[in-house]
Tab-separated table of C-alpha atoms in Angstrom:
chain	number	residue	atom	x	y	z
A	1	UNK	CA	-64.728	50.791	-19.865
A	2	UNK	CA	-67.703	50.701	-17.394
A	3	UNK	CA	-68.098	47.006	-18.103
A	4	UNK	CA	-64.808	46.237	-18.418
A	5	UNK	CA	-64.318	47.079	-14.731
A	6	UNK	CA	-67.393	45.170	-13.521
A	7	UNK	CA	-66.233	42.501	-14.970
A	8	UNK	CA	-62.586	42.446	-13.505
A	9	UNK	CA	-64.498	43.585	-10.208
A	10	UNK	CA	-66.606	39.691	-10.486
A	11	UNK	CA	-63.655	38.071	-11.887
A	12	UNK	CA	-61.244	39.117	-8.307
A	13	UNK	CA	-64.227	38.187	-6.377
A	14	UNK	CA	-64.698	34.764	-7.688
A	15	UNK	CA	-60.776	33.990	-7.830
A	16	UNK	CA	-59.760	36.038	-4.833
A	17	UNK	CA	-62.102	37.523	-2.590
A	18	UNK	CA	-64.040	40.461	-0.887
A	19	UNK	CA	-60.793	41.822	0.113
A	20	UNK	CA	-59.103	42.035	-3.500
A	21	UNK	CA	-61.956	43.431	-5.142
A	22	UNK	CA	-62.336	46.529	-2.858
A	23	UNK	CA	-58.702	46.889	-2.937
A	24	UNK	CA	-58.747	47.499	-6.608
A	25	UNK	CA	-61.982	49.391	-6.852
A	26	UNK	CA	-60.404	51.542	-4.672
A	27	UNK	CA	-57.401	52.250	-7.104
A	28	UNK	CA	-59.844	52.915	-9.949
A	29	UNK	CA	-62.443	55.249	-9.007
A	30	UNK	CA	-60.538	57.778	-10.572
A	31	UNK	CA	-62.006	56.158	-13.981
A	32	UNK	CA	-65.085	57.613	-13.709
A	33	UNK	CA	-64.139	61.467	-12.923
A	34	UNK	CA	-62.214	60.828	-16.382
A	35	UNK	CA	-65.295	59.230	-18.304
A	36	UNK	CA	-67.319	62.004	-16.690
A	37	UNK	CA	-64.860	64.531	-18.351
A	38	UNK	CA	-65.598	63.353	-21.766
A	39	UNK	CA	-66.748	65.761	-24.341
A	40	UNK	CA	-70.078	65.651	-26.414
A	41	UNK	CA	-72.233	63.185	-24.368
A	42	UNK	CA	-75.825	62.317	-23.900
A	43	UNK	CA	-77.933	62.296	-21.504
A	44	UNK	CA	-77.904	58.468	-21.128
A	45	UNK	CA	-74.035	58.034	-21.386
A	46	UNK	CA	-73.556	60.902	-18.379
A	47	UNK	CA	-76.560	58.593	-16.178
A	48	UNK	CA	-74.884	55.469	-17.107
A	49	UNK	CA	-71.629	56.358	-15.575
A	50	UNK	CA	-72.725	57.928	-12.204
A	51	UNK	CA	-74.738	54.378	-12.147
A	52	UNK	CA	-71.571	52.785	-12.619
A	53	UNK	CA	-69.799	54.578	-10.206
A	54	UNK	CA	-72.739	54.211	-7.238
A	55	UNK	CA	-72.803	50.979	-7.716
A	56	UNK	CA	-68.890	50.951	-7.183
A	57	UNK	CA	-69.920	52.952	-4.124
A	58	UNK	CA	-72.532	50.584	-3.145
A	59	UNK	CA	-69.826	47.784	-3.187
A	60	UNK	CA	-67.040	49.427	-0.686
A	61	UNK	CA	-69.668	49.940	1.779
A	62	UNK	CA	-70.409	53.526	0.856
A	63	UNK	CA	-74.011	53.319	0.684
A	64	UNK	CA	-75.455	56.757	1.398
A	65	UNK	CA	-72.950	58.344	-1.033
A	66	UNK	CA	-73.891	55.452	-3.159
A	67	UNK	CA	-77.586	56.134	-2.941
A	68	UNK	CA	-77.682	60.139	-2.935
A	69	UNK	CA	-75.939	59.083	-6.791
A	70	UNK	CA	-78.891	57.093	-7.954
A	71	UNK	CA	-80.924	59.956	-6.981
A	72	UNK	CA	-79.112	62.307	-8.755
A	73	UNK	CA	-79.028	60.000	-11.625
A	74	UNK	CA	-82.588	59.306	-11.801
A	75	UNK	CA	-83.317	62.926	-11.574
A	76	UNK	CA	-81.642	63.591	-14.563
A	77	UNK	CA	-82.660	60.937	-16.440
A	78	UNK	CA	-84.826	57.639	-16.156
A	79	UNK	CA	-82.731	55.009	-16.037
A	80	UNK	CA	-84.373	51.888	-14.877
A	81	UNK	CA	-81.336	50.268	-13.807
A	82	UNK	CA	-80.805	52.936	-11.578
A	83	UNK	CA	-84.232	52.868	-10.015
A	84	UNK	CA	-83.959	49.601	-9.328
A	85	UNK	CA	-81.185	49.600	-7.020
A	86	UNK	CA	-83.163	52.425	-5.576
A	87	UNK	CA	-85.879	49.988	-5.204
A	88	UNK	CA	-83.437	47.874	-2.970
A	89	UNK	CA	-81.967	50.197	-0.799
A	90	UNK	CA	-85.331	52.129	0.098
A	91	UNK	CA	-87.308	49.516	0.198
A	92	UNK	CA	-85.108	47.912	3.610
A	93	UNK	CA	-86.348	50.803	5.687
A	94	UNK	CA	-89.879	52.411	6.601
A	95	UNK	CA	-89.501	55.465	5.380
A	96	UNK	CA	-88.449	54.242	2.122
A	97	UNK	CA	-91.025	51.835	1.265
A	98	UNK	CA	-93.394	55.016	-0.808
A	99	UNK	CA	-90.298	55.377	-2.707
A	100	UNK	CA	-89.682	52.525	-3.565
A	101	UNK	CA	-92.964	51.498	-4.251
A	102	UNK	CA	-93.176	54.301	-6.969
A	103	UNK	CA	-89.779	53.554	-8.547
A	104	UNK	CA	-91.313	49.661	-8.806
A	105	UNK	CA	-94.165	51.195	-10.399
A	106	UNK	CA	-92.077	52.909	-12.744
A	107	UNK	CA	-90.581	50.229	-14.057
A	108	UNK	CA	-93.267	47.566	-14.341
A	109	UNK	CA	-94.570	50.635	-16.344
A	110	UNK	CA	-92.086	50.593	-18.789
A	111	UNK	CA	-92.215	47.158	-18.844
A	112	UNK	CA	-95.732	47.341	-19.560
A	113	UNK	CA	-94.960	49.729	-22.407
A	114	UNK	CA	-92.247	48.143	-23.889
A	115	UNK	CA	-89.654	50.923	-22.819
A	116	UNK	CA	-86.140	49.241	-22.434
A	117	UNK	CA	-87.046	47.113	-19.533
A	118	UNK	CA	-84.722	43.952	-20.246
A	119	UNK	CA	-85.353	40.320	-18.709
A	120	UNK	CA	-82.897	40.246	-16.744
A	121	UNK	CA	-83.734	44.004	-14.962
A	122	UNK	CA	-87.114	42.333	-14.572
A	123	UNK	CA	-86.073	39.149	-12.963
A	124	UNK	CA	-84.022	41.185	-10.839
A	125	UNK	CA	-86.963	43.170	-9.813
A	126	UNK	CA	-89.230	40.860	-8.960
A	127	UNK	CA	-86.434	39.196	-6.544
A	128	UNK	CA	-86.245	42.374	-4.710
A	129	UNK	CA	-89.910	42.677	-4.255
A	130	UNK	CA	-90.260	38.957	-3.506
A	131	UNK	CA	-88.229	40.276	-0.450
A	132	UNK	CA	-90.386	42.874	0.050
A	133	UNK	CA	-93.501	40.519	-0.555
A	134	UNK	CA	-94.606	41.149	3.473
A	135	UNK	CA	-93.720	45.031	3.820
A	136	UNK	CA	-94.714	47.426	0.866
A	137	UNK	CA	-94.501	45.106	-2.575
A	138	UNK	CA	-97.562	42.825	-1.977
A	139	UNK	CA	-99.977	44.751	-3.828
A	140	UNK	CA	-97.738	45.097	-6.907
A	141	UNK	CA	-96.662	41.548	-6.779
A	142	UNK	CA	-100.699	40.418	-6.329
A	143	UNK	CA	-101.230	42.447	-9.693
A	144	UNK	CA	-97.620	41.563	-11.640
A	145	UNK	CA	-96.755	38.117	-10.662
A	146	UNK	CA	-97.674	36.188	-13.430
A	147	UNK	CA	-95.669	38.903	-15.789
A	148	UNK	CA	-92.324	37.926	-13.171
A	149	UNK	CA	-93.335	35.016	-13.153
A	150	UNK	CA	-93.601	34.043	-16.541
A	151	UNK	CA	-90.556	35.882	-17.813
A	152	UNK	CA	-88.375	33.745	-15.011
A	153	UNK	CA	-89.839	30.547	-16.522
A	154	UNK	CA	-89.530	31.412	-19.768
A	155	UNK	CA	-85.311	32.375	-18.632
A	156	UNK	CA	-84.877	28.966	-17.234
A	157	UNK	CA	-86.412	27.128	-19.560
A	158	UNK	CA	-83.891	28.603	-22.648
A	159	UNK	CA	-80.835	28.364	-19.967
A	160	UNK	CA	-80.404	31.862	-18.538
A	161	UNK	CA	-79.359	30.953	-14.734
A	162	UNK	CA	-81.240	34.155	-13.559
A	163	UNK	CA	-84.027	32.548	-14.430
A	164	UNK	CA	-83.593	29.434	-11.910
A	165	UNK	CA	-82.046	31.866	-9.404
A	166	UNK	CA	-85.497	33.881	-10.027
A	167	UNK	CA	-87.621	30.888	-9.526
A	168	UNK	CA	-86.248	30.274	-6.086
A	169	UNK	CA	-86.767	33.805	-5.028
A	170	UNK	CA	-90.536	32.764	-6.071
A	171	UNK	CA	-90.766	29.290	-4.275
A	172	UNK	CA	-89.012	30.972	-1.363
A	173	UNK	CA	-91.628	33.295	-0.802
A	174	UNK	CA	-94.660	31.259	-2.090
A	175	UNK	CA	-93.610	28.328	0.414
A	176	UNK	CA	-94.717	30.893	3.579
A	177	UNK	CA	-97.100	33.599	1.933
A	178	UNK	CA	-99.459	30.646	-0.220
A	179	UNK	CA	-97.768	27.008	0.152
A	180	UNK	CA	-101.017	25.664	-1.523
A	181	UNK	CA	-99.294	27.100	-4.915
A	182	UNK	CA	-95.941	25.647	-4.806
A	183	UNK	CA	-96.984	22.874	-6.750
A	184	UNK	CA	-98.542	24.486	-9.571
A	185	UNK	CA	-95.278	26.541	-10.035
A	186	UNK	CA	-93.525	22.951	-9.791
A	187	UNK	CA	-95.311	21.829	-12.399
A	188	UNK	CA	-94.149	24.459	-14.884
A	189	UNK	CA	-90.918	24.174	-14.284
A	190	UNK	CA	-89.340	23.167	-17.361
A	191	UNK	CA	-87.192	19.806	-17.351
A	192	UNK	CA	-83.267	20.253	-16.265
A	193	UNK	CA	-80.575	19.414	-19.231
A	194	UNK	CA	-76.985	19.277	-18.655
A	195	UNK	CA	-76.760	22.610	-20.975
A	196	UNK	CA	-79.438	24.434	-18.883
A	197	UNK	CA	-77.573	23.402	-15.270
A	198	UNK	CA	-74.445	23.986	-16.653
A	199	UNK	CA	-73.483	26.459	-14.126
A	200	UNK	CA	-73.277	26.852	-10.324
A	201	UNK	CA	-76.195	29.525	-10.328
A	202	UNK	CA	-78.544	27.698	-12.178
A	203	UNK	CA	-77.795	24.514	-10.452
A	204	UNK	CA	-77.703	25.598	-7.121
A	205	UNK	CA	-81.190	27.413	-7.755
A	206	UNK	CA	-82.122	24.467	-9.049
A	207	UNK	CA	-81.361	22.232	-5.822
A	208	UNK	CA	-83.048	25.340	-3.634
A	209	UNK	CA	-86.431	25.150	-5.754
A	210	UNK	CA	-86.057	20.956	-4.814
A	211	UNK	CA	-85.617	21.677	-1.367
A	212	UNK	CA	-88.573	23.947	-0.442
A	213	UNK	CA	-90.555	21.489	-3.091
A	214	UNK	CA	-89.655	19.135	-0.586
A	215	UNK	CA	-90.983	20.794	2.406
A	216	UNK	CA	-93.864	21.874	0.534
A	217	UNK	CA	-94.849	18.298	-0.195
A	218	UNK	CA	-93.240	16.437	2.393
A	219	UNK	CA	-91.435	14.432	-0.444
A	220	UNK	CA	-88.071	13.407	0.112
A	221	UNK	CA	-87.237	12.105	-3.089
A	222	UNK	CA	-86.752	16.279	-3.845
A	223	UNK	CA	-84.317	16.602	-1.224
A	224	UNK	CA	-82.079	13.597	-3.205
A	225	UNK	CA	-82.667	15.516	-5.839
A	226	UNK	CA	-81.359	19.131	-4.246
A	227	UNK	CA	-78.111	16.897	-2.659
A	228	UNK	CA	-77.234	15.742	-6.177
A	229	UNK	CA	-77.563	18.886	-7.621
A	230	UNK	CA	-75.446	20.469	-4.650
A	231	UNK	CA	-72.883	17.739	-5.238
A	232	UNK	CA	-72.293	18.991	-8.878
A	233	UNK	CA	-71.537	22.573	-8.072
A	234	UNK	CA	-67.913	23.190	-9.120
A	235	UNK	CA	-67.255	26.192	-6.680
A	236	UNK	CA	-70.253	26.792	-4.447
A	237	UNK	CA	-70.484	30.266	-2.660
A	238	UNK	CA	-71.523	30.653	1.240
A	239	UNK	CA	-74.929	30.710	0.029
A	240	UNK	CA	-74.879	27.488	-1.799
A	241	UNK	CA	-73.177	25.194	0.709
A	242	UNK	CA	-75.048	26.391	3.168
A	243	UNK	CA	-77.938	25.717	1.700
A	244	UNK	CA	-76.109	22.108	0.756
A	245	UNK	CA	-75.636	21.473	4.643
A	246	UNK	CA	-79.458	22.307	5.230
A	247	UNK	CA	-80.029	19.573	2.921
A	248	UNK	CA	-77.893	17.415	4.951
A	249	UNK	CA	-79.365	18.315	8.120
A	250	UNK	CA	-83.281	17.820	6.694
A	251	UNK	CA	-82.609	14.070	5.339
A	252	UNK	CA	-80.553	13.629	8.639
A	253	UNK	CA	-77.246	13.146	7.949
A	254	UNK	CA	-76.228	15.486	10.683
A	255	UNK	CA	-72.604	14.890	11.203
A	256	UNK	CA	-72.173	15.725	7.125
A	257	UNK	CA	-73.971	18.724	7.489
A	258	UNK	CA	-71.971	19.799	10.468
A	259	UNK	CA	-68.715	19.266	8.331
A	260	UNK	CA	-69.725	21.829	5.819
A	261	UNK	CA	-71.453	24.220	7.331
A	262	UNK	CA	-68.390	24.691	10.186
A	263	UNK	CA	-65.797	25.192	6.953
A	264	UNK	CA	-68.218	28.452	5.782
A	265	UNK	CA	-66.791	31.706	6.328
A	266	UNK	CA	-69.413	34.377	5.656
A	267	UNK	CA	-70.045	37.764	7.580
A	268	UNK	CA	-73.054	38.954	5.776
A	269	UNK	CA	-74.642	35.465	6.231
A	270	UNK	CA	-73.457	35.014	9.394
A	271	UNK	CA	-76.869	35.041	11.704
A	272	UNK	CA	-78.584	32.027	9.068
A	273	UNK	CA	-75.658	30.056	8.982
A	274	UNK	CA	-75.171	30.441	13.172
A	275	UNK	CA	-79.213	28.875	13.055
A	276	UNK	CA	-78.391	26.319	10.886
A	277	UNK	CA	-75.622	25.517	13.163
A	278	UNK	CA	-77.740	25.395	16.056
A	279	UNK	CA	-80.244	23.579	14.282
A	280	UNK	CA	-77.397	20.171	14.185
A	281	UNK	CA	-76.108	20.827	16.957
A	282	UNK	CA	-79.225	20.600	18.923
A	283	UNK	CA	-79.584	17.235	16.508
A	284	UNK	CA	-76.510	16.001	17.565
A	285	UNK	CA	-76.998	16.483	21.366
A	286	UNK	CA	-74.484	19.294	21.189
A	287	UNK	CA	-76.536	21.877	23.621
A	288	UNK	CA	-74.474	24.328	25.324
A	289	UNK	CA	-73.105	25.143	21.446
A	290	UNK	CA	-76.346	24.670	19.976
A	291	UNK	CA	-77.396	27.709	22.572
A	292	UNK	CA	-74.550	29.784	21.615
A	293	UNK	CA	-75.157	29.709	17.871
A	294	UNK	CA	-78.869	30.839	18.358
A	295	UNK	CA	-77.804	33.523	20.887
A	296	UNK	CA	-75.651	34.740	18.231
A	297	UNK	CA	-78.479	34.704	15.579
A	298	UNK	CA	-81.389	36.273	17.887
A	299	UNK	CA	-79.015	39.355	18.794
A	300	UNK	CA	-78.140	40.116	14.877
A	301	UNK	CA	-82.337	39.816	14.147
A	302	UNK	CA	-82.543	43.756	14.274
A	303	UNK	CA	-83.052	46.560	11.780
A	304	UNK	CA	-83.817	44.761	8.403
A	305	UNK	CA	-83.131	41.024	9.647
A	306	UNK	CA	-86.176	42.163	12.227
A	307	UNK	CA	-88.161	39.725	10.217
A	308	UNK	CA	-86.402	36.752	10.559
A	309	UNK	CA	-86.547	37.564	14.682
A	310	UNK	CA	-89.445	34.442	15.479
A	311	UNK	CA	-87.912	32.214	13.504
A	312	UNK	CA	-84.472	32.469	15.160
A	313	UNK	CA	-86.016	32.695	18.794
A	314	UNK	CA	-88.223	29.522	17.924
A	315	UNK	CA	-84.972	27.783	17.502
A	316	UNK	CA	-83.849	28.841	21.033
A	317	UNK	CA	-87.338	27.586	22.412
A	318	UNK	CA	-86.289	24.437	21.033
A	319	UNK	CA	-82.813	24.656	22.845
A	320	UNK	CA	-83.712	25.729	25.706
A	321	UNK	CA	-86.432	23.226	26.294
A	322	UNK	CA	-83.459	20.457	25.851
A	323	UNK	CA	-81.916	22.323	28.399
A	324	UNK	CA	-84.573	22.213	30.449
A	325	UNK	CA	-84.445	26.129	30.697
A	326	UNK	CA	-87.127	28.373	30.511
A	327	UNK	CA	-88.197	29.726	27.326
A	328	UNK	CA	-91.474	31.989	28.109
A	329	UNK	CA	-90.383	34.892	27.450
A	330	UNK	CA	-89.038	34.021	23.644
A	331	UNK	CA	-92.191	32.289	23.371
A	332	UNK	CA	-94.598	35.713	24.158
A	333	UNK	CA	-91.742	37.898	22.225
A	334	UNK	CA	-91.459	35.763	19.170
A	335	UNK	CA	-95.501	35.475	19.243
A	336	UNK	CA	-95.255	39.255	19.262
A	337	UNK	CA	-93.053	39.715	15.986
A	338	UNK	CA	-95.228	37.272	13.494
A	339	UNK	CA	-98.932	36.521	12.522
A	340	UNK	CA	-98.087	33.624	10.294
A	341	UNK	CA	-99.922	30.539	11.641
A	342	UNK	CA	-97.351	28.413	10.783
A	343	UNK	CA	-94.985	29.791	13.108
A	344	UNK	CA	-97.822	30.640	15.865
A	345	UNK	CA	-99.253	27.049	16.329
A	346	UNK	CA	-95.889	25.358	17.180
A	347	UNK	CA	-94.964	29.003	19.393
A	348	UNK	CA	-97.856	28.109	21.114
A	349	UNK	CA	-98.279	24.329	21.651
A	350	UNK	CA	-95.136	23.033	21.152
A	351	UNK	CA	-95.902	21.334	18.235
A	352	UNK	CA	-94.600	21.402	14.805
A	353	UNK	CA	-96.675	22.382	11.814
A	354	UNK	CA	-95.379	20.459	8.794
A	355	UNK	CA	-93.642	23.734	7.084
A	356	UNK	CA	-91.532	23.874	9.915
A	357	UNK	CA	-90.409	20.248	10.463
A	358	UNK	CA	-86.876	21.139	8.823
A	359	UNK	CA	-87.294	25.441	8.612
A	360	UNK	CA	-86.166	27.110	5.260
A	361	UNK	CA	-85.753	30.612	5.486
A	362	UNK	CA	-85.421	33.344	2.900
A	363	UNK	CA	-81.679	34.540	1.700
A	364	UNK	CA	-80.940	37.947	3.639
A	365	UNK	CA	-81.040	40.550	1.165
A	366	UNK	CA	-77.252	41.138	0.319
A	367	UNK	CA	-77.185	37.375	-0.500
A	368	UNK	CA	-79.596	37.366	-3.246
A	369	UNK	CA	-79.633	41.121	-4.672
A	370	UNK	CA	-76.472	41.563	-5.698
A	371	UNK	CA	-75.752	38.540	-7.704
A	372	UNK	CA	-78.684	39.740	-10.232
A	373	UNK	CA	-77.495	41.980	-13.010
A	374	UNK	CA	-78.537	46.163	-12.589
């Protein structure tokens, strides 16, 4: 039954939208009060429906009911599935990050031990602290990565999409924390075959990994590579053709990129596809819209976007200086919100450092964490 309704709750997304799926999670909550009422359960089977049903509460925006559930859960009993979305929704705030830190611990432990942890609970962790890479999951990540990393090569390479949807999570983050590595991961990836790309999350992970390769190596014959791959996807999300027009927009074919990325409907997403906006408009001489866009990105960099904040303003240096406006005071309060030299030598002089010729930044959280399984 639990599955049964996750999997009508993916197949109304996919065929009808946001809107249909919390419509009819609404009418079915009642399920779990009556699974809940079962006689003669275990332990596990009375965790593995309140999991069920947070994550149900998770979904129609009901997060701290959603997240005092997981608590109780793991309380009761040590489900790793439900520490891990623990993991997620601690580790966006401060105060959460010992927290979530532990429950991390936890269940690289298990992994370690050979407790229950499955792949694809792995991959998903080590997406969620890839996130996390420059707040509190660093350390754990310096010690574990080969053990992610490894199990999210060894996915892709027998055709589990997680896997390639793992290994962008990994370029993604390698590309700004240590770009020197990108190749090496490259270099393991195993081959593409029409049976291992034969889905939209694979391939579409597939053209991300080519893209930030590209970047990385200043290659473009990876960015042809990303645009075919993009061109094969049989219904892209936001996400993906977003990511499709970026492509666009970095071998300059700006009026293409323009056409997709203005057909994108996407709240959650809204303040990276509003910069990639900017980013061809300003390209296409469109100013006084280019300005709006990265208005609209810079005011929605607060709370947990906080870290995408420098990016987004050095866009609106960019516009402004076509504008002939002044930009000083993005340029000392973007200085003020990062340390990474790549995006503090072209704050600073005005020139571009080669990983920010065409910028790639990271998914925002609810665009990545939630398509992993847990």
């Amino acid at each position: 039954m639990l599955e049964t309704i996750e999997a009508k709750a993916r197949f109304l997304k996919h065929t009808m939208g946001e809107v249909a799926v919390t419509s009819w999670l609404n009418s079915v909550m009642q399920a779990y009060g009556a699974l809940a009422g079962m006689a003669d359960q275990s332990a596990r089977q009375v965790a593995e429906i309140k999991h069920h049903q947070a994550k149900v509460l998770r979904t129609l925006g009901r997060d701290s009911e959603a997240e005092e559930l997981f608590q109780e859960v793991v309380a009761s009993y040590p489900l790793n599935d439900a520490k891990l979305q623990l993991v997620r929704s601690l580790g966006l705030r401060p105060e959460g990050y010992a927290a979530a830190k532990q429950y991390a611990t936890d269940i690289i432990a298990a992994k370690l031990e050979d407790a229950g942890v499955s792949p694809s609970l792995l991959l998903a962790l080590g997406d969620t602290l890839n996130l996390a890479r420059k707040t509190w999951a660093g350390e754990l990540l310096d010690q574990h990565e080969e053990m992610f990393l490894g199990e999210a090569l060894c996915s892709a390479g027998i055709g589990v999409p997680q896997g390639y949807h793992s290994l962008a999570n990994f370029v993604r983050a390698l590309i700004w924390h240590a770009p020197e590595r990108v190749e090496g991961v490259l270099a393991r990836l195993p081959e593409p075959t029409p049976l291992m790309l034969d889905d939209d999350q694979s391939r579409g992970a597939y053209a991300e990994i080519m893209m930030i390769a590209a970047q990385a190596s200043e290659n473009e014959t990876y960015l042809s590579q990303a645009l075919q791959a993009f061109e094969t996807l049989q219904s892209p999300n936001a996400y993906q053709r977003r990511k499709w027009g970026e492509t666009l927009y970095r071998l300059d074919r700006f009026i293409d990129a323009e056409a997709i990325l203005e057909t994108i409907s996407d709240d959650p997403g809204r303040p990276w596809l509003a910069h990639n906006l900017s980013q061809v408009k300003l390209a296409l001489g469109k100013l006084p819209e280019a300005l709006a866009l990265i208005d609209e990105s810079v005011t929605a960099a607060v709370g947990a976007n906080e870290r995408y904040r420098s990016s987004f303003l050095l866009q609106r240096i960019k516009v402004k200086r076509a504008l002939q406006l002044d930009a000083s005071a993005d340029i000392a309060e973007a200085l003020s919100f990062t340390k990474h030299p790549g995006l503090r030598l072209p704050l600073k002089t005005g020139v571009h450092s080669p990983i920010l010729k065409r910028q790639i930044y990271a998914a925002p959280p609810t665009s990545v964490v939630r398509i992993a399984s847990g």
